[in-house]
Short mmCIF file of N, CA and C in Angstrom, two decimals:
data_model
loop_
_atom_site.label_atom_id
_atom_site.label_comp_id
_atom_site.label_asym_id
_atom_site.label_seq_id
_atom_site.Cartn_x
_atom_site.Cartn_y
_atom_site.Cartn_z
N MET U 23 0.84 -1.19 0.00
CA MET U 23 0.00 0.00 0.00
C MET U 23 0.88 1.25 0.00
N GLU U 24 0.52 2.21 -0.82
CA GLU U 24 1.28 3.45 -0.95
C GLU U 24 1.05 4.36 0.25
N ALA U 25 2.12 5.03 0.70
CA ALA U 25 1.99 5.94 1.84
C ALA U 25 1.21 7.18 1.43
N ASP U 26 0.43 7.70 2.36
CA ASP U 26 -0.32 8.93 2.11
C ASP U 26 0.59 10.11 2.40
N ASN U 27 1.20 10.66 1.35
CA ASN U 27 2.14 11.75 1.57
C ASN U 27 2.05 12.86 0.53
N ARG U 28 1.08 12.82 -0.33
CA ARG U 28 0.94 13.88 -1.33
C ARG U 28 0.15 15.05 -0.76
N ILE U 29 0.34 16.20 -1.38
CA ILE U 29 -0.38 17.40 -0.97
C ILE U 29 -1.30 17.81 -2.11
N LEU U 30 -2.54 18.11 -1.76
CA LEU U 30 -3.54 18.52 -2.73
C LEU U 30 -3.68 20.03 -2.68
N GLY U 31 -3.59 20.68 -3.83
CA GLY U 31 -3.80 22.11 -3.93
C GLY U 31 -5.17 22.40 -4.51
N ILE U 32 -5.87 23.35 -3.92
CA ILE U 32 -7.22 23.69 -4.38
C ILE U 32 -7.32 25.18 -4.67
N ASP U 33 -7.78 25.48 -5.90
CA ASP U 33 -8.12 26.85 -6.29
C ASP U 33 -9.64 26.91 -6.35
N TYR U 34 -10.24 27.53 -5.34
CA TYR U 34 -11.69 27.59 -5.21
C TYR U 34 -12.28 28.60 -6.18
N GLY U 35 -13.33 28.19 -6.86
CA GLY U 35 -14.08 29.08 -7.72
C GLY U 35 -15.56 28.85 -7.50
N THR U 36 -16.37 29.84 -7.79
CA THR U 36 -17.80 29.70 -7.54
C THR U 36 -18.45 28.64 -8.43
N ARG U 37 -17.89 28.42 -9.63
CA ARG U 37 -18.44 27.40 -10.53
C ARG U 37 -17.59 26.13 -10.57
N ARG U 38 -16.27 26.31 -10.56
CA ARG U 38 -15.36 25.17 -10.65
C ARG U 38 -14.26 25.29 -9.61
N ILE U 39 -13.72 24.14 -9.22
CA ILE U 39 -12.63 24.07 -8.25
C ILE U 39 -11.45 23.43 -8.95
N GLY U 40 -10.35 24.18 -9.06
CA GLY U 40 -9.14 23.64 -9.67
C GLY U 40 -8.39 22.77 -8.68
N ILE U 41 -7.88 21.64 -9.16
CA ILE U 41 -7.20 20.68 -8.30
C ILE U 41 -5.80 20.41 -8.84
N ALA U 42 -4.81 20.46 -7.95
CA ALA U 42 -3.44 20.09 -8.29
C ALA U 42 -2.93 19.13 -7.24
N LEU U 43 -1.89 18.39 -7.59
CA LEU U 43 -1.36 17.36 -6.71
C LEU U 43 0.16 17.41 -6.73
N SER U 44 0.76 17.25 -5.56
CA SER U 44 2.22 17.19 -5.50
C SER U 44 2.69 15.79 -5.84
N ASP U 45 3.96 15.68 -6.18
CA ASP U 45 4.57 14.36 -6.31
C ASP U 45 4.74 13.79 -4.90
N PRO U 46 5.04 12.50 -4.77
CA PRO U 46 5.15 11.91 -3.43
C PRO U 46 6.20 12.56 -2.53
N MET U 47 7.23 13.18 -3.13
CA MET U 47 8.28 13.81 -2.33
C MET U 47 7.96 15.25 -1.96
N GLY U 48 6.86 15.79 -2.48
CA GLY U 48 6.47 17.16 -2.17
C GLY U 48 7.36 18.20 -2.81
N ILE U 49 7.81 17.93 -4.04
CA ILE U 49 8.71 18.86 -4.73
C ILE U 49 8.02 19.54 -5.91
N ILE U 50 7.26 18.78 -6.66
CA ILE U 50 6.67 19.28 -7.90
C ILE U 50 5.15 19.19 -7.84
N ALA U 51 4.49 20.27 -8.24
CA ALA U 51 3.03 20.30 -8.33
C ALA U 51 2.62 20.07 -9.78
N GLN U 52 1.54 19.34 -9.95
CA GLN U 52 1.01 19.07 -11.27
C GLN U 52 -0.49 19.26 -11.25
N GLY U 53 -1.03 19.92 -12.27
CA GLY U 53 -2.47 20.06 -12.37
C GLY U 53 -3.11 18.69 -12.51
N LEU U 54 -4.20 18.47 -11.81
CA LEU U 54 -4.86 17.16 -11.86
C LEU U 54 -6.18 17.23 -12.62
N CYS U 55 -7.07 18.15 -12.21
CA CYS U 55 -8.40 18.21 -12.82
C CYS U 55 -9.13 19.43 -12.28
N THR U 56 -10.35 19.59 -12.73
CA THR U 56 -11.27 20.53 -12.10
C THR U 56 -12.52 19.74 -11.74
N ILE U 57 -13.18 20.19 -10.69
CA ILE U 57 -14.45 19.58 -10.31
C ILE U 57 -15.48 20.69 -10.23
N ASP U 58 -16.71 20.34 -10.52
CA ASP U 58 -17.79 21.32 -10.42
C ASP U 58 -18.01 21.66 -8.96
N ASN U 59 -18.23 22.94 -8.69
CA ASN U 59 -18.52 23.39 -7.33
C ASN U 59 -20.02 23.24 -7.10
N ASP U 60 -20.41 22.02 -6.77
CA ASP U 60 -21.82 21.73 -6.53
C ASP U 60 -21.94 20.85 -5.29
N GLU U 61 -23.10 20.25 -5.12
CA GLU U 61 -23.35 19.45 -3.91
C GLU U 61 -22.47 18.20 -3.84
N ASP U 62 -21.85 17.81 -4.94
CA ASP U 62 -20.98 16.63 -4.96
C ASP U 62 -19.50 16.97 -4.80
N ALA U 63 -19.17 18.24 -4.62
CA ALA U 63 -17.76 18.65 -4.59
C ALA U 63 -16.98 17.99 -3.46
N PHE U 64 -17.54 17.94 -2.27
CA PHE U 64 -16.80 17.37 -1.15
C PHE U 64 -16.57 15.87 -1.34
N GLU U 65 -17.55 15.19 -1.89
CA GLU U 65 -17.39 13.76 -2.18
C GLU U 65 -16.29 13.56 -3.22
N ALA U 66 -16.24 14.43 -4.22
CA ALA U 66 -15.19 14.34 -5.24
C ALA U 66 -13.81 14.55 -4.61
N VAL U 67 -13.70 15.52 -3.70
CA VAL U 67 -12.42 15.76 -3.03
C VAL U 67 -12.05 14.54 -2.18
N GLU U 68 -13.00 13.97 -1.48
CA GLU U 68 -12.73 12.77 -0.68
C GLU U 68 -12.23 11.62 -1.55
N ASP U 69 -12.81 11.46 -2.73
CA ASP U 69 -12.36 10.42 -3.66
C ASP U 69 -10.92 10.66 -4.08
N ILE U 70 -10.58 11.91 -4.37
CA ILE U 70 -9.22 12.25 -4.77
C ILE U 70 -8.25 11.98 -3.62
N ILE U 71 -8.63 12.36 -2.41
CA ILE U 71 -7.78 12.10 -1.24
C ILE U 71 -7.46 10.61 -1.14
N ARG U 72 -8.46 9.79 -1.25
CA ARG U 72 -8.28 8.34 -1.14
C ARG U 72 -7.47 7.79 -2.32
N ASP U 73 -7.87 8.14 -3.53
CA ASP U 73 -7.25 7.56 -4.72
C ASP U 73 -5.82 8.03 -4.94
N GLN U 74 -5.51 9.25 -4.52
CA GLN U 74 -4.18 9.83 -4.77
C GLN U 74 -3.28 9.84 -3.53
N HIS U 75 -3.73 9.24 -2.45
CA HIS U 75 -2.92 9.13 -1.22
C HIS U 75 -2.51 10.50 -0.69
N VAL U 76 -3.49 11.35 -0.49
CA VAL U 76 -3.27 12.73 -0.04
C VAL U 76 -3.15 12.78 1.48
N ALA U 77 -2.13 13.49 1.96
CA ALA U 77 -1.90 13.64 3.40
C ALA U 77 -2.33 15.00 3.91
N ARG U 78 -2.43 15.99 3.01
CA ARG U 78 -2.72 17.36 3.42
C ARG U 78 -3.32 18.11 2.24
N ILE U 79 -4.14 19.11 2.55
CA ILE U 79 -4.76 19.96 1.53
C ILE U 79 -4.35 21.40 1.78
N VAL U 80 -4.06 22.11 0.69
CA VAL U 80 -3.76 23.53 0.75
C VAL U 80 -4.77 24.25 -0.15
N VAL U 81 -5.52 25.17 0.44
CA VAL U 81 -6.52 25.92 -0.31
C VAL U 81 -6.03 27.35 -0.47
N GLY U 82 -6.06 27.84 -1.69
CA GLY U 82 -5.66 29.21 -1.94
C GLY U 82 -6.72 30.20 -1.49
N VAL U 83 -6.27 31.23 -0.78
CA VAL U 83 -7.16 32.29 -0.30
C VAL U 83 -6.72 33.61 -0.93
N PRO U 84 -7.62 34.32 -1.61
CA PRO U 84 -7.26 35.60 -2.22
C PRO U 84 -7.36 36.74 -1.21
N TYR U 85 -6.24 37.09 -0.64
CA TYR U 85 -6.23 38.19 0.32
C TYR U 85 -6.28 39.53 -0.41
N ALA U 86 -6.90 40.51 0.21
CA ALA U 86 -6.97 41.86 -0.34
C ALA U 86 -5.60 42.51 -0.19
N PRO U 87 -5.32 43.58 -0.95
CA PRO U 87 -4.03 44.26 -0.84
C PRO U 87 -3.68 44.72 0.58
N ASP U 88 -4.70 45.00 1.40
CA ASP U 88 -4.44 45.43 2.77
C ASP U 88 -4.21 44.25 3.71
N GLY U 89 -4.23 43.02 3.15
CA GLY U 89 -4.00 41.83 3.96
C GLY U 89 -5.26 41.21 4.53
N GLY U 90 -6.38 41.90 4.39
CA GLY U 90 -7.64 41.37 4.91
C GLY U 90 -8.33 40.48 3.89
N LEU U 91 -9.48 40.00 4.28
CA LEU U 91 -10.28 39.17 3.39
C LEU U 91 -11.36 40.02 2.74
N GLY U 92 -11.44 39.97 1.45
CA GLY U 92 -12.56 40.61 0.77
C GLY U 92 -13.72 39.63 0.72
N LYS U 93 -14.71 39.96 -0.09
CA LYS U 93 -15.89 39.10 -0.21
C LYS U 93 -15.50 37.70 -0.71
N LYS U 94 -14.65 37.65 -1.73
CA LYS U 94 -14.21 36.36 -2.28
C LYS U 94 -13.42 35.58 -1.23
N GLY U 95 -12.54 36.25 -0.50
CA GLY U 95 -11.76 35.59 0.54
C GLY U 95 -12.64 34.99 1.63
N GLU U 96 -13.68 35.71 2.00
CA GLU U 96 -14.62 35.18 3.01
C GLU U 96 -15.35 33.95 2.49
N GLU U 97 -15.71 33.98 1.21
CA GLU U 97 -16.37 32.82 0.60
C GLU U 97 -15.44 31.60 0.61
N VAL U 98 -14.16 31.84 0.30
CA VAL U 98 -13.19 30.74 0.31
C VAL U 98 -13.01 30.20 1.73
N MET U 99 -12.97 31.08 2.72
CA MET U 99 -12.80 30.62 4.10
C MET U 99 -14.01 29.80 4.57
N GLU U 100 -15.20 30.14 4.09
CA GLU U 100 -16.38 29.31 4.40
C GLU U 100 -16.21 27.92 3.79
N PHE U 101 -15.69 27.87 2.56
CA PHE U 101 -15.42 26.59 1.91
C PHE U 101 -14.39 25.80 2.71
N VAL U 102 -13.34 26.47 3.18
CA VAL U 102 -12.28 25.81 3.96
C VAL U 102 -12.88 25.19 5.22
N GLU U 103 -13.73 25.93 5.91
CA GLU U 103 -14.36 25.39 7.13
C GLU U 103 -15.23 24.18 6.83
N ARG U 104 -15.99 24.24 5.74
CA ARG U 104 -16.82 23.08 5.36
C ARG U 104 -15.94 21.91 4.95
N LEU U 105 -14.84 22.20 4.27
CA LEU U 105 -13.91 21.15 3.87
C LEU U 105 -13.32 20.46 5.10
N ARG U 106 -12.92 21.25 6.09
CA ARG U 106 -12.36 20.67 7.32
C ARG U 106 -13.36 19.75 8.01
N GLU U 107 -14.64 20.06 7.90
CA GLU U 107 -15.68 19.22 8.51
C GLU U 107 -15.92 17.94 7.72
N ASN U 108 -15.51 17.91 6.45
CA ASN U 108 -15.83 16.79 5.58
C ASN U 108 -14.68 15.85 5.25
N VAL U 109 -13.45 16.24 5.56
CA VAL U 109 -12.31 15.38 5.22
C VAL U 109 -11.50 15.04 6.47
N ASP U 110 -10.72 13.99 6.37
CA ASP U 110 -9.94 13.51 7.51
C ASP U 110 -8.46 13.84 7.42
N VAL U 111 -8.09 14.82 6.61
CA VAL U 111 -6.70 15.26 6.52
C VAL U 111 -6.63 16.74 6.87
N PRO U 112 -5.46 17.22 7.32
CA PRO U 112 -5.34 18.65 7.64
C PRO U 112 -5.59 19.53 6.42
N VAL U 113 -6.23 20.67 6.65
CA VAL U 113 -6.50 21.64 5.59
C VAL U 113 -5.85 22.95 5.99
N GLU U 114 -4.93 23.43 5.15
CA GLU U 114 -4.23 24.70 5.38
C GLU U 114 -4.66 25.70 4.32
N THR U 115 -4.35 26.97 4.57
CA THR U 115 -4.60 28.00 3.57
C THR U 115 -3.28 28.61 3.12
N TRP U 116 -3.31 29.19 1.92
CA TRP U 116 -2.12 29.80 1.34
C TRP U 116 -2.57 31.00 0.53
N ASP U 117 -1.81 32.09 0.59
CA ASP U 117 -2.15 33.29 -0.17
C ASP U 117 -2.04 32.99 -1.67
N GLU U 118 -3.16 33.05 -2.35
CA GLU U 118 -3.18 32.73 -3.77
C GLU U 118 -3.37 33.98 -4.63
N SER U 119 -3.13 35.13 -4.06
CA SER U 119 -3.33 36.36 -4.82
C SER U 119 -2.62 36.28 -6.16
N PHE U 120 -3.34 36.56 -7.20
CA PHE U 120 -2.84 36.67 -8.56
C PHE U 120 -2.51 35.34 -9.24
N THR U 121 -2.83 34.18 -8.64
CA THR U 121 -2.51 32.92 -9.31
C THR U 121 -3.31 32.75 -10.59
N THR U 122 -4.57 33.18 -10.61
CA THR U 122 -5.37 33.04 -11.82
C THR U 122 -4.84 33.96 -12.91
N VAL U 123 -4.43 35.17 -12.54
CA VAL U 123 -3.83 36.10 -13.49
C VAL U 123 -2.55 35.49 -14.06
N THR U 124 -1.73 34.92 -13.19
CA THR U 124 -0.49 34.27 -13.61
C THR U 124 -0.79 33.10 -14.54
N ALA U 125 -1.81 32.32 -14.23
CA ALA U 125 -2.19 31.18 -15.06
C ALA U 125 -2.56 31.64 -16.47
N HIS U 126 -3.37 32.68 -16.57
CA HIS U 126 -3.75 33.20 -17.89
C HIS U 126 -2.53 33.72 -18.64
N ARG U 127 -1.63 34.41 -17.95
CA ARG U 127 -0.42 34.93 -18.59
C ARG U 127 0.44 33.78 -19.11
N GLN U 128 0.62 32.74 -18.30
CA GLN U 128 1.45 31.60 -18.72
C GLN U 128 0.84 30.89 -19.93
N MET U 129 -0.48 30.79 -19.97
CA MET U 129 -1.12 30.16 -21.12
C MET U 129 -0.91 31.01 -22.38
N ARG U 130 -1.01 32.34 -22.25
CA ARG U 130 -0.75 33.23 -23.39
C ARG U 130 0.69 33.09 -23.86
N GLU U 131 1.62 33.12 -22.90
CA GLU U 131 3.04 33.04 -23.24
C GLU U 131 3.39 31.71 -23.89
N ALA U 132 2.65 30.66 -23.56
CA ALA U 132 2.89 29.35 -24.16
C ALA U 132 2.27 29.24 -25.55
N GLY U 133 1.61 30.33 -25.98
CA GLY U 133 1.02 30.34 -27.31
C GLY U 133 -0.33 29.68 -27.40
N MET U 134 -0.95 29.43 -26.27
CA MET U 134 -2.26 28.79 -26.27
C MET U 134 -3.29 29.76 -26.84
N LYS U 135 -4.06 29.27 -27.78
CA LYS U 135 -5.10 30.10 -28.40
C LYS U 135 -6.12 30.54 -27.36
N LYS U 136 -6.68 31.73 -27.59
CA LYS U 136 -7.63 32.30 -26.63
C LYS U 136 -8.81 31.36 -26.38
N ARG U 137 -9.32 30.74 -27.43
CA ARG U 137 -10.45 29.82 -27.28
C ARG U 137 -10.07 28.65 -26.37
N ARG U 138 -8.88 28.12 -26.53
CA ARG U 138 -8.42 26.98 -25.72
C ARG U 138 -8.20 27.41 -24.27
N ARG U 139 -7.68 28.64 -24.07
CA ARG U 139 -7.46 29.14 -22.70
C ARG U 139 -8.78 29.24 -21.95
N GLY U 140 -9.85 29.49 -22.69
CA GLY U 140 -11.16 29.66 -22.07
C GLY U 140 -11.90 28.37 -21.80
N GLU U 141 -11.32 27.23 -22.22
CA GLU U 141 -11.99 25.96 -21.98
C GLU U 141 -12.24 25.77 -20.50
N LYS U 142 -13.38 25.14 -20.19
CA LYS U 142 -13.79 24.94 -18.80
C LYS U 142 -12.64 24.42 -17.95
N GLY U 143 -12.32 25.17 -16.94
CA GLY U 143 -11.42 24.68 -15.92
C GLY U 143 -9.94 24.76 -16.20
N ARG U 144 -9.53 25.07 -17.43
CA ARG U 144 -8.10 25.07 -17.74
C ARG U 144 -7.35 26.05 -16.84
N ALA U 145 -7.84 27.27 -16.70
CA ALA U 145 -7.17 28.26 -15.84
C ALA U 145 -7.29 27.88 -14.37
N ASP U 146 -8.42 27.28 -13.97
CA ASP U 146 -8.61 26.88 -12.57
C ASP U 146 -7.59 25.82 -12.16
N GLU U 147 -7.41 24.83 -13.02
CA GLU U 147 -6.44 23.76 -12.74
C GLU U 147 -5.02 24.32 -12.69
N MET U 148 -4.70 25.22 -13.64
CA MET U 148 -3.37 25.80 -13.67
C MET U 148 -3.14 26.69 -12.45
N ALA U 149 -4.14 27.45 -12.03
CA ALA U 149 -4.01 28.29 -10.83
C ALA U 149 -3.77 27.42 -9.60
N ALA U 150 -4.43 26.26 -9.53
CA ALA U 150 -4.20 25.33 -8.41
C ALA U 150 -2.76 24.84 -8.43
N ARG U 151 -2.24 24.54 -9.62
CA ARG U 151 -0.85 24.08 -9.73
C ARG U 151 0.11 25.17 -9.29
N ILE U 152 -0.14 26.40 -9.70
CA ILE U 152 0.74 27.52 -9.35
C ILE U 152 0.75 27.73 -7.84
N LEU U 153 -0.43 27.76 -7.21
CA LEU U 153 -0.45 28.00 -5.77
C LEU U 153 0.20 26.86 -5.01
N LEU U 154 0.00 25.62 -5.46
CA LEU U 154 0.63 24.49 -4.77
C LEU U 154 2.14 24.52 -4.96
N GLN U 155 2.61 24.87 -6.15
CA GLN U 155 4.05 24.95 -6.38
C GLN U 155 4.68 26.03 -5.51
N GLU U 156 4.01 27.18 -5.39
CA GLU U 156 4.51 28.24 -4.51
C GLU U 156 4.57 27.75 -3.06
N TYR U 157 3.55 27.04 -2.63
CA TYR U 157 3.51 26.48 -1.28
C TYR U 157 4.70 25.53 -1.07
N LEU U 158 4.93 24.65 -2.03
CA LEU U 158 6.03 23.68 -1.91
C LEU U 158 7.39 24.39 -1.88
N GLU U 159 7.56 25.40 -2.73
CA GLU U 159 8.84 26.10 -2.81
C GLU U 159 9.13 26.95 -1.59
N HIS U 160 8.12 27.32 -0.85
CA HIS U 160 8.32 28.15 0.33
C HIS U 160 8.26 27.33 1.62
N GLY U 161 8.58 26.06 1.50
CA GLY U 161 8.73 25.23 2.69
C GLY U 161 7.46 24.67 3.26
N GLY U 162 6.39 24.68 2.48
CA GLY U 162 5.13 24.16 3.00
C GLY U 162 5.09 22.66 3.13
N ALA U 163 5.95 21.98 2.40
CA ALA U 163 5.90 20.51 2.39
C ALA U 163 6.49 19.90 3.64
#
């Protein structure tokens, strides 16, 4: 049986939730998928935790420039609290300010056509990968 040592990165969105996963050593983040933000979202996250041997979850929180939580940040923190009630692994938060902007920029720089960049969840998954990679690089693992 594989050890549960991967870290799951989550980029919360009102319609979709971007999901990224670390390698077993906690060095590299990779986009995994997006899930619909609906009544089945927590069950989907639980399935990923089990299937991917996840030991910890990191959820990106968009802090306001003054360091406080805006409306979106408060919505994400409500999701974090519900997530903590529904899963059996630790859930941490990480400042995800500008990860979606960075994801769109990286897709443009990679030459991805505008129509393809707009495909459901592509930016959400990439934003989750970016926030998880930042977390890993700053000693979160």
